[in-house]
Short mmCIF file of C-alpha atoms in Angstrom, two decimals:
data_model
loop_
_atom_site.label_atom_id
_atom_site.label_comp_id
_atom_site.label_asym_id
_atom_site.label_seq_id
_atom_site.Cartn_x
_atom_site.Cartn_y
_atom_site.Cartn_z
CA MET A 443 -66.78 151.90 105.65
CA THR A 444 -64.27 153.29 103.42
CA HIS A 445 -62.75 150.95 100.72
CA PRO A 446 -59.32 151.49 99.02
CA PRO A 447 -59.50 152.71 95.53
CA LYS A 448 -59.21 150.09 92.78
CA HIS A 449 -56.32 150.38 90.33
CA SER A 450 -57.05 149.72 86.73
CA ALA A 451 -54.50 148.25 84.16
CA ALA A 452 -52.21 150.67 82.35
CA PRO A 453 -53.39 151.55 78.89
CA PRO A 454 -51.24 149.96 76.08
CA VAL A 455 -48.56 152.10 74.49
CA ALA A 456 -48.97 152.59 70.84
CA GLY A 457 -46.00 151.40 68.64
CA PRO A 458 -44.96 148.93 65.96
CA ALA A 459 -45.82 145.35 66.58
CA LEU A 460 -42.83 142.99 67.24
CA PRO A 461 -42.72 139.74 65.31
CA ALA A 462 -43.28 136.65 67.26
CA VAL A 463 -40.09 134.69 68.00
CA PRO A 464 -40.65 130.99 67.65
CA PRO A 465 -39.30 128.91 70.47
CA GLN A 466 -35.81 127.43 69.75
CA PRO A 467 -35.44 123.72 70.26
CA ALA A 468 -32.91 122.67 72.84
CA PRO A 469 -29.75 121.05 71.43
CA PRO A 470 -29.72 117.31 71.75
CA ALA A 471 -27.97 116.06 74.81
CA SER A 472 -24.87 113.96 74.15
CA ALA A 473 -22.16 112.65 76.33
CA GLY A 474 -19.37 115.14 76.69
CA ALA A 475 -21.10 117.77 74.54
CA PRO A 476 -20.33 121.33 75.57
CA GLY A 477 -22.96 123.30 77.28
CA PRO A 478 -24.78 126.09 75.59
CA LEU A 479 -22.24 128.67 76.91
CA SER A 480 -18.97 126.85 75.91
CA LEU A 481 -16.87 128.19 72.94
CA VAL A 482 -14.86 125.88 70.58
CA PRO A 483 -11.56 127.53 69.41
CA PRO A 484 -10.85 127.35 65.68
CA ALA A 485 -8.32 124.73 64.54
CA ARG A 486 -4.73 126.09 64.28
CA ARG A 487 -2.96 125.76 60.96
CA THR A 488 0.37 124.00 60.73
CA ALA A 489 3.61 125.88 60.24
CA LEU A 490 3.89 124.33 56.79
CA ALA A 491 0.51 125.63 55.76
CA GLU A 492 1.30 129.10 57.09
CA GLY A 493 4.67 129.07 55.27
CA ALA A 494 3.00 128.02 52.02
CA GLU A 495 0.43 130.80 52.36
CA ARG A 496 3.12 133.39 53.01
CA LEU A 497 5.10 132.11 50.02
CA ARG A 498 2.03 132.38 47.79
CA ALA A 499 1.44 135.90 49.06
CA ALA A 500 5.10 136.80 48.49
CA VAL A 501 5.29 135.62 44.89
CA THR A 502 2.37 137.80 43.93
CA THR A 503 4.80 140.73 44.02
CA GLU A 504 7.96 141.21 41.99
CA PRO A 505 10.26 141.59 45.03
CA GLY A 506 8.86 138.37 46.43
CA ARG A 507 9.46 136.59 43.14
CA LEU A 508 13.03 137.86 43.02
CA ARG A 509 13.70 136.60 46.53
CA VAL A 510 12.44 133.13 45.60
CA ILE A 511 14.50 133.13 42.39
CA GLY A 512 17.63 134.16 44.28
CA ALA A 513 17.14 131.44 46.88
CA VAL A 514 16.60 128.76 44.22
CA LEU A 515 19.65 129.86 42.22
CA ALA A 516 21.87 129.90 45.29
CA LEU A 517 20.61 126.45 46.32
CA LEU A 518 21.25 124.97 42.88
CA VAL A 519 24.80 126.34 42.64
CA VAL A 520 25.70 125.28 46.18
CA ALA A 521 24.23 121.81 45.57
CA PHE A 522 26.26 121.51 42.37
CA GLY A 523 29.47 122.43 44.19
CA ALA A 524 28.74 120.08 47.08
CA VAL A 525 27.86 117.07 44.91
CA THR A 526 30.88 117.71 42.69
CA ALA A 527 33.17 117.85 45.72
CA TRP A 528 31.65 114.65 47.11
CA GLN A 529 31.78 112.59 43.91
CA THR A 530 35.23 113.73 42.82
CA SER A 531 36.71 113.20 46.28
CA GLU A 532 35.41 109.61 46.24
CA ARG A 533 36.90 108.98 42.80
CA ALA A 534 40.19 110.61 43.72
CA ALA A 535 40.39 108.45 46.86
CA ALA A 536 39.66 105.31 44.81
CA ALA A 537 42.35 106.29 42.26
CA ASP A 538 44.81 106.78 45.10
CA ASP A 539 43.87 103.34 46.45
CA VAL A 540 44.55 101.84 43.03
CA LEU A 541 48.00 103.41 42.97
CA HIS A 542 49.09 102.97 46.58
CA ARG A 543 47.03 100.15 48.08
CA SER A 544 45.24 97.59 45.94
CA GLN A 545 47.73 97.29 43.06
CA PRO A 546 50.78 96.99 45.35
CA LEU A 547 48.89 94.36 47.36
CA SER A 548 47.99 92.53 44.16
CA SER A 549 51.63 92.53 43.06
CA GLY A 550 52.62 91.57 46.61
CA SER A 551 50.35 88.53 46.57
CA ALA A 552 51.80 87.56 43.19
CA ALA A 553 55.27 87.92 44.74
CA ILE A 554 54.21 85.59 47.57
CA TYR A 555 53.13 82.99 45.02
CA ARG A 556 56.32 83.42 43.01
CA SER A 557 58.53 83.22 46.10
CA LEU A 558 56.89 80.02 47.27
CA ALA A 559 57.17 78.42 43.83
CA ASP A 560 60.79 79.54 43.48
CA ALA A 561 61.64 78.24 46.96
CA ASN A 562 60.25 74.86 45.93
CA THR A 563 62.35 74.96 42.77
CA ALA A 564 65.49 75.93 44.66
CA ALA A 565 64.89 73.17 47.22
CA SER A 566 64.61 70.53 44.50
CA SER A 567 67.73 71.88 42.74
CA GLY A 568 69.69 71.74 45.99
CA PHE A 569 68.47 68.20 46.63
CA LEU A 570 69.66 67.06 43.20
CA ALA A 571 73.08 68.54 43.90
CA GLY A 572 73.27 66.48 47.08
CA GLY A 573 76.41 67.18 49.07
CA GLN A 574 77.57 69.57 46.34
CA GLU A 575 74.71 72.02 46.90
CA THR A 576 76.04 75.48 46.16
CA ALA A 577 75.82 78.42 48.54
CA ALA A 578 73.95 80.36 45.81
CA SER A 579 71.24 77.71 45.65
CA ARG A 580 70.89 77.65 49.42
CA ASP A 581 70.79 81.45 49.63
CA ARG A 582 68.14 81.59 46.91
CA TYR A 583 65.93 79.21 48.87
CA GLU A 584 66.36 81.16 52.10
CA LYS A 585 65.71 84.48 50.36
CA ASP A 586 62.49 83.13 48.84
CA ILE A 587 61.26 81.93 52.23
CA ARG A 588 62.01 85.32 53.80
CA THR A 589 60.29 87.15 50.92
CA ALA A 590 57.18 85.01 51.26
CA ALA A 591 57.09 85.50 55.05
CA SER A 592 57.52 89.28 54.69
CA GLY A 593 54.80 89.42 52.04
CA LEU A 594 52.41 87.55 54.31
CA VAL A 595 53.07 90.06 57.10
CA THR A 596 52.26 92.96 54.75
CA ALA A 597 49.13 91.22 53.45
CA ALA A 598 47.96 90.48 56.99
CA ALA A 599 48.37 94.14 57.98
CA ASN A 600 46.14 95.24 55.08
CA ALA A 601 43.54 92.46 55.21
CA GLU A 602 40.06 93.34 56.44
CA PRO A 603 39.31 91.74 59.83
CA GLY A 604 37.21 88.61 59.50
CA SER A 605 37.64 88.43 55.72
CA SER A 606 38.46 85.29 53.75
CA SER A 607 41.81 86.85 52.84
CA GLU A 608 42.72 87.02 56.52
CA ALA A 609 41.90 83.31 56.89
CA THR A 610 43.99 82.44 53.82
CA ILE A 611 46.96 84.41 55.16
CA ALA A 612 46.70 82.67 58.52
CA ARG A 613 46.65 79.30 56.77
CA LEU A 614 49.76 80.13 54.76
CA ASN A 615 51.54 81.33 57.90
CA LYS A 616 50.82 77.93 59.44
CA LEU A 617 51.88 75.91 56.39
CA LEU A 618 55.12 77.78 55.70
CA PRO A 619 57.11 76.49 58.74
CA GLU A 620 55.73 72.98 58.14
CA TYR A 621 57.00 73.05 54.58
CA LYS A 622 60.37 74.39 55.65
CA GLY A 623 60.70 71.62 58.23
CA LEU A 624 60.04 68.94 55.60
CA VAL A 625 62.67 70.43 53.28
CA GLU A 626 65.27 70.48 56.06
CA ARG A 627 64.57 66.82 56.87
CA ALA A 628 64.90 65.94 53.18
CA ARG A 629 68.26 67.72 53.01
CA THR A 630 69.51 66.10 56.20
CA TYR A 631 68.70 62.57 55.02
CA ASN A 632 69.98 63.31 51.53
CA ARG A 633 73.39 64.42 52.83
CA GLN A 634 73.59 61.21 54.84
CA GLY A 635 72.77 59.15 51.76
CA TYR A 636 69.39 57.86 52.95
CA PRO A 637 66.80 57.36 50.17
CA VAL A 638 64.05 58.53 52.53
CA GLY A 639 65.23 62.06 51.82
CA GLY A 640 63.56 61.88 48.41
CA ALA A 641 60.27 60.89 50.03
CA TYR A 642 60.41 63.89 52.37
CA LEU A 643 61.11 66.21 49.45
CA ARG A 644 58.19 64.78 47.48
CA TYR A 645 55.97 65.23 50.53
CA ALA A 646 57.14 68.84 50.84
CA ASN A 647 56.43 69.39 47.14
CA GLU A 648 52.97 67.86 47.55
CA LYS A 649 52.24 70.23 50.43
CA MET A 650 53.43 73.13 48.29
CA GLN A 651 51.51 72.12 45.16
CA LYS A 652 48.25 71.04 46.78
CA ASP A 653 47.99 73.35 49.80
CA MET A 654 50.28 76.36 49.73
CA LEU A 655 50.25 77.43 46.09
CA PRO A 656 46.44 77.10 45.75
CA ALA A 657 46.07 79.21 48.91
CA ALA A 658 48.51 81.79 47.52
CA GLU A 659 46.64 81.80 44.22
CA ASP A 660 43.37 82.36 46.10
CA LEU A 661 44.93 85.33 47.90
CA TYR A 662 46.17 86.70 44.57
CA THR A 663 42.67 86.36 43.09
CA LYS A 664 41.08 88.19 46.03
CA GLU A 665 43.56 91.06 45.83
CA ASN A 666 42.87 91.37 42.11
CA GLN A 667 39.16 91.55 42.89
CA ARG A 668 39.86 94.38 45.33
CA LEU A 669 41.89 96.12 42.63
CA ASP A 670 39.03 95.76 40.14
CA ALA A 671 36.63 97.19 42.73
CA ASP A 672 38.85 100.24 43.23
CA TYR A 673 39.01 100.77 39.48
CA GLY A 674 35.22 100.48 39.41
CA ASN A 675 34.94 103.22 42.04
CA ALA A 676 37.45 105.54 40.36
CA THR A 677 36.28 105.58 36.74
CA PRO A 678 32.43 106.04 36.57
CA TYR A 679 31.23 109.39 35.30
CA PRO A 680 29.84 111.72 38.03
CA TRP A 681 26.46 112.02 36.35
CA ALA A 682 24.71 113.59 39.35
CA ALA A 683 27.23 116.45 39.52
CA ILE A 684 27.15 116.98 35.76
CA ALA A 685 23.34 117.07 35.74
CA LEU A 686 23.24 119.57 38.60
CA GLY A 687 25.84 121.75 36.87
CA LEU A 688 23.82 121.85 33.65
CA LEU A 689 20.64 122.57 35.60
CA ALA A 690 22.32 125.40 37.52
CA LEU A 691 23.65 126.94 34.30
CA ALA A 692 20.21 126.69 32.68
CA ALA A 693 18.56 128.34 35.68
CA LEU A 694 21.13 131.14 35.72
CA GLY A 695 20.63 131.71 32.00
CA TRP A 696 16.87 131.85 32.45
CA ALA A 697 17.23 134.35 35.32
CA GLN A 698 19.43 136.64 33.22
CA HIS A 699 17.02 136.43 30.28
CA ARG A 700 14.14 137.30 32.60
CA THR A 701 16.08 140.29 33.96
CA TYR A 702 16.83 141.47 30.43
CA ARG A 703 13.19 141.26 29.38
CA ARG A 704 12.02 143.24 32.42
CA THR A 705 14.78 145.84 32.63
CA ASN A 706 16.26 145.89 29.12
CA ARG A 707 19.71 145.56 30.71
CA VAL A 708 21.98 143.13 28.90
CA LEU A 709 24.13 142.03 31.84
CA ASN A 710 23.65 141.50 35.54
CA HIS A 711 27.13 141.41 37.04
CA GLY A 712 26.22 139.12 39.92
CA LEU A 713 24.46 136.58 37.72
CA VAL A 714 27.27 136.72 35.16
CA ALA A 715 29.80 136.00 37.91
CA ALA A 716 27.68 133.10 39.18
CA SER A 717 27.39 131.69 35.65
CA GLY A 718 31.14 132.01 35.12
CA ALA A 719 31.98 130.22 38.39
CA THR A 720 29.50 127.44 37.61
CA ALA A 721 30.77 127.05 34.04
CA VAL A 722 34.41 126.86 35.22
CA ALA A 723 33.54 124.23 37.81
CA LEU A 724 31.57 122.19 35.27
CA LEU A 725 34.34 122.33 32.65
CA TRP A 726 36.94 121.42 35.26
CA LEU A 727 34.79 118.50 36.35
CA VAL A 728 34.18 117.16 32.83
CA ILE A 729 37.71 117.63 31.49
CA GLY A 730 39.47 116.58 34.69
CA HIS A 731 37.43 113.41 35.05
CA ALA A 732 37.75 112.58 31.35
CA VAL A 733 41.55 112.81 31.58
CA ALA A 734 41.59 110.82 34.82
CA ARG A 735 39.34 108.13 33.35
CA ALA A 736 41.46 107.86 30.19
CA GLU A 737 44.70 107.54 32.17
CA LEU A 738 43.22 105.00 34.59
CA ASP A 739 41.79 102.93 31.74
CA GLY A 740 45.19 103.06 30.08
CA SER A 741 46.90 101.96 33.28
CA TYR A 742 44.58 98.97 33.39
CA ASP A 743 44.74 98.01 29.70
CA HIS A 744 48.50 98.49 29.30
CA GLY A 745 49.61 97.94 32.88
CA ILE A 746 47.41 95.65 34.96
CA ARG A 747 46.48 93.27 32.15
CA SER A 748 50.12 92.93 31.10
CA LEU A 749 51.22 92.45 34.70
CA ASN A 750 48.65 89.72 35.28
CA VAL A 751 49.75 87.84 32.16
CA LEU A 752 53.43 88.22 33.01
CA HIS A 753 52.93 87.10 36.61
CA ASP A 754 51.08 84.00 35.38
CA ALA A 755 53.82 83.26 32.86
CA ARG A 756 56.55 83.63 35.47
CA ILE A 757 54.72 81.34 37.87
CA ALA A 758 54.29 78.76 35.08
CA SER A 759 58.03 78.84 34.39
CA LEU A 760 58.78 78.32 38.08
CA LYS A 761 56.40 75.38 38.31
CA ALA A 762 57.88 73.90 35.14
CA ARG A 763 61.39 74.13 36.57
CA GLY A 764 60.27 72.55 39.83
CA ASN A 765 58.60 69.64 38.02
CA GLU A 766 61.66 69.17 35.84
CA ASN A 767 63.84 68.79 38.94
CA LEU A 768 61.36 66.55 40.76
CA SER A 769 61.14 64.20 37.79
CA LEU A 770 64.81 63.36 38.47
CA VAL A 771 64.24 63.20 42.23
CA SER A 772 61.36 60.72 41.98
CA ARG A 773 62.96 58.60 39.19
CA GLY A 774 59.58 57.45 37.94
CA ALA A 775 58.07 56.83 41.39
CA GLU A 776 55.13 59.17 40.62
CA THR A 777 52.95 58.41 37.60
CA VAL A 778 49.69 59.69 36.15
CA THR A 779 47.30 58.07 33.67
CA VAL A 780 45.70 60.26 31.01
CA ASP A 781 43.47 58.87 28.25
CA GLY A 782 44.62 55.36 29.01
CA ARG A 783 48.33 56.21 28.83
CA THR A 784 50.70 56.34 31.79
CA TYR A 785 53.18 59.19 32.15
CA ASP A 786 55.76 60.29 34.65
CA ALA A 787 53.69 62.71 36.77
CA TYR A 788 56.35 65.43 36.89
CA TYR A 789 57.21 65.23 33.19
CA TYR A 790 53.51 65.47 32.38
CA ASP A 791 53.08 68.52 34.61
CA PHE A 792 56.20 70.06 33.06
CA ASP A 793 54.63 69.84 29.60
CA GLN A 794 51.42 71.45 30.88
CA ASP A 795 53.35 74.27 32.54
CA MET A 796 55.39 74.95 29.42
CA THR A 797 52.16 75.21 27.42
CA VAL A 798 50.85 77.81 29.86
CA LEU A 799 54.18 79.64 29.69
CA GLY A 800 54.09 79.77 25.89
CA LYS A 801 50.53 81.12 25.80
CA GLY A 802 51.37 83.67 28.44
CA LEU A 803 54.39 84.96 26.56
CA THR A 804 52.34 85.23 23.35
CA ALA A 805 49.63 87.22 25.16
CA ALA A 806 52.23 89.43 26.85
CA GLY A 807 53.83 90.21 23.49
CA LYS A 808 50.47 91.34 22.10
CA LEU A 809 49.74 93.53 25.14
CA ALA A 810 53.16 95.21 25.14
CA ASP A 811 52.77 98.61 23.49
CA ASP A 812 56.40 99.71 23.17
CA THR A 813 59.82 98.31 22.36
CA ALA A 814 60.95 98.32 25.98
CA GLY A 815 58.06 96.03 26.87
CA THR A 816 58.30 93.79 23.80
CA ARG A 817 62.06 93.14 23.91
CA PRO A 818 62.23 91.08 27.17
CA VAL A 819 59.15 89.09 26.19
CA ARG A 820 60.71 88.06 22.86
CA ALA A 821 63.94 87.21 24.64
CA ALA A 822 62.02 84.98 27.06
CA GLN A 823 60.33 83.24 24.13
CA GLY A 824 63.76 82.46 22.66
CA ASN A 825 65.00 81.18 26.02
CA MET A 826 61.92 78.96 26.35
CA ALA A 827 62.52 77.40 22.92
CA VAL A 828 66.10 76.47 23.87
CA TRP A 829 64.87 75.21 27.24
CA LYS A 830 62.43 72.81 25.59
CA GLN A 831 65.17 71.45 23.33
CA ARG A 832 67.59 70.83 26.20
CA HIS A 833 64.81 69.33 28.31
CA ALA A 834 63.95 66.86 25.57
CA ALA A 835 67.57 65.72 25.46
CA ALA A 836 67.72 65.36 29.25
CA ARG A 837 64.46 63.43 29.32
CA ALA A 838 65.74 61.06 26.64
CA ASP A 839 68.82 60.32 28.73
CA ASP A 840 66.72 59.77 31.85
CA GLU A 841 64.32 57.40 30.09
CA ASN A 842 67.29 55.47 28.63
CA GLY A 843 68.81 55.00 32.07
CA ASN A 844 71.54 57.62 31.70
CA TYR A 845 70.67 59.37 34.95
CA GLN A 846 73.93 61.24 35.47
CA GLN A 847 73.92 62.60 31.92
CA ALA A 848 70.32 63.74 32.41
CA LEU A 849 71.23 65.35 35.73
CA ASP A 850 74.13 67.23 34.14
CA LYS A 851 71.83 68.57 31.43
CA VAL A 852 69.38 69.84 34.07
CA ILE A 853 71.57 71.29 36.84
CA GLY A 854 74.91 71.50 35.06
CA GLY A 855 76.66 74.61 33.75
CA LYS A 856 75.70 77.17 31.13
CA ASP A 857 74.44 74.52 28.69
CA ALA A 858 71.95 73.04 31.18
CA THR A 859 68.22 73.70 31.30
CA GLY A 860 68.79 75.63 34.53
CA ALA A 861 70.54 78.39 32.56
CA CYS A 862 67.52 78.63 30.23
CA PHE A 863 65.15 78.85 33.16
CA ASP A 864 67.25 81.60 34.77
CA SER A 865 67.19 83.57 31.50
CA VAL A 866 63.42 83.18 31.17
CA ASP A 867 62.94 84.28 34.76
CA LYS A 868 65.29 87.26 34.37
CA ASN A 869 63.59 88.49 31.20
CA LEU A 870 60.13 88.09 32.71
CA ALA A 871 61.26 90.04 35.78
CA GLY A 872 62.47 92.83 33.49
CA ALA A 873 59.18 92.89 31.60
CA ILE A 874 57.26 93.03 34.89
CA ASP A 875 59.38 95.94 36.12
CA HIS A 876 58.71 97.84 32.88
CA GLU A 877 54.95 97.27 32.99
CA GLN A 878 54.90 98.19 36.67
CA ALA A 879 56.54 101.51 35.85
CA GLU A 880 54.04 102.08 33.01
CA PHE A 881 51.16 101.38 35.38
CA GLN A 882 52.46 103.76 38.03
CA ARG A 883 52.94 106.55 35.49
CA ALA A 884 49.46 106.23 33.98
CA ALA A 885 47.66 105.66 37.28
CA GLY A 886 49.55 108.57 38.85
CA ASP A 887 48.52 110.85 35.98
CA GLY A 888 44.92 109.72 36.40
CA ARG A 889 44.94 110.47 40.10
CA ASP A 890 46.68 113.82 39.59
CA ALA A 891 44.06 114.89 37.01
CA MET A 892 41.55 115.18 39.87
CA THR A 893 43.92 116.91 42.27
CA GLY A 894 42.29 120.01 43.77
CA LEU A 895 38.97 119.37 42.03
CA PRO A 896 36.91 118.62 45.18
CA ILE A 897 38.08 121.75 47.02
CA GLY A 898 37.98 123.88 43.88
CA ALA A 899 34.42 122.84 43.06
CA ALA A 900 33.28 123.61 46.60
CA VAL A 901 34.89 127.07 46.52
CA LEU A 902 33.47 127.87 43.09
CA GLY A 903 30.05 126.70 44.26
CA VAL A 904 30.14 129.11 47.20
CA LEU A 905 31.35 131.97 44.99
CA GLY A 906 28.67 131.21 42.41
CA ALA A 907 25.95 131.20 45.04
CA ALA A 908 27.22 134.52 46.42
CA GLY A 909 27.18 136.00 42.92
CA ALA A 910 23.62 134.85 42.33
CA VAL A 911 22.47 136.37 45.63
CA ALA A 912 24.31 139.61 44.88
CA GLY A 913 22.81 139.84 41.41
CA ILE A 914 19.27 139.33 42.66
CA GLY A 915 19.97 141.73 45.54
CA ARG A 916 20.87 144.43 43.03
CA ARG A 917 17.45 144.05 41.43
CA LEU A 918 15.72 144.12 44.80
CA SER A 919 17.40 147.37 45.68
CA GLU A 920 15.53 149.02 42.82
CA TYR A 921 12.25 148.49 44.67
CA ARG A 922 13.29 150.25 47.87
#
């Protein structure tokens, strides 16, 4: 029986021995862990990080440094021009508001107060004249009422919606026809010889003194606050623009010095042009704003302050004249007790008003800075002195029972107190007109000092930035 041959194992091949590979432990199993064949992509860098790396790589070379310097210079000059245009345009707009909005409204509110007080004075003068009321007295009263109504319309058109000024104007618009109705009733009864006419006139005066004039004074105060706010917006120095201008000039100077040290060239035309445009804009800003600030401060110190004092003095004279007339209307029916002593209420108020008038005229004389402003104030002081003398004589007649003689000395001809009051009022009106003209001149000069500055600064900023880029570009061209 034949058996198949037996195969023996192949002899080993001679060669270098391979090191033993230790078994690798399996990675620990965890929920959601990738399998042994999954690949995790590297985290992507943000655009900011990539930009920062490129910038760092760029500044390691001179062309890269020049590009960064050019960009920074252009940014500084453009920022200087933009901030200058912004700040000067705001100040120019505030100066224009001072000249054309807030100051006219302030004077308008003072005119409302004056018209109401003068209407009250004219009404009492007409009442004292009785059936002999002159057409001039009646026309003066009607003109004052129309002026007050027109002033309220203007104030309402310029009041901010929902403001307290709007509420005050609405209140005055409601009270004005009520007051006028009371005066007409007083006149009607007075012409018919009924004593109740005096009661209606006193009631009208009470409404004027306690309701209408305080409301008008409140409106005047609010408009003055708006005027002060506009001055506050027009006069502050533009420190941000000035600081940026100085920084831009310093950076441009440093860039030119750096160029000189590296190239031994004294001037770089582009950088010189940028420095010139920046310097012109900065000088224009500093000088223009300094002139504007000085003129606006002058318009306030020698215009607004004088106007405020003169308006107060004129109002005091009107109130004094009204109280002088009403003292004869009431014939002692209204009294007031002060420090244990009893006085006729209207005579007492007259004395208080004349004290305010005297102080106001003294202050106005000190604030007047030229002959044209001083002359009417001194004339008003002389008129007031004569007025006080004539009033004392009329009061003595009234207290002694000589009513007709007292009345003649109050509403009579050229020797009456009414003539003194008219002279005081006329001179104060002239002083107000002069100070108003002085204000308009100074405030107009202040506003005009900033004319063209916002646009000019913006244009110079753009030209300066273009010069800086051109100057740096000239240096870059040397590396191509």
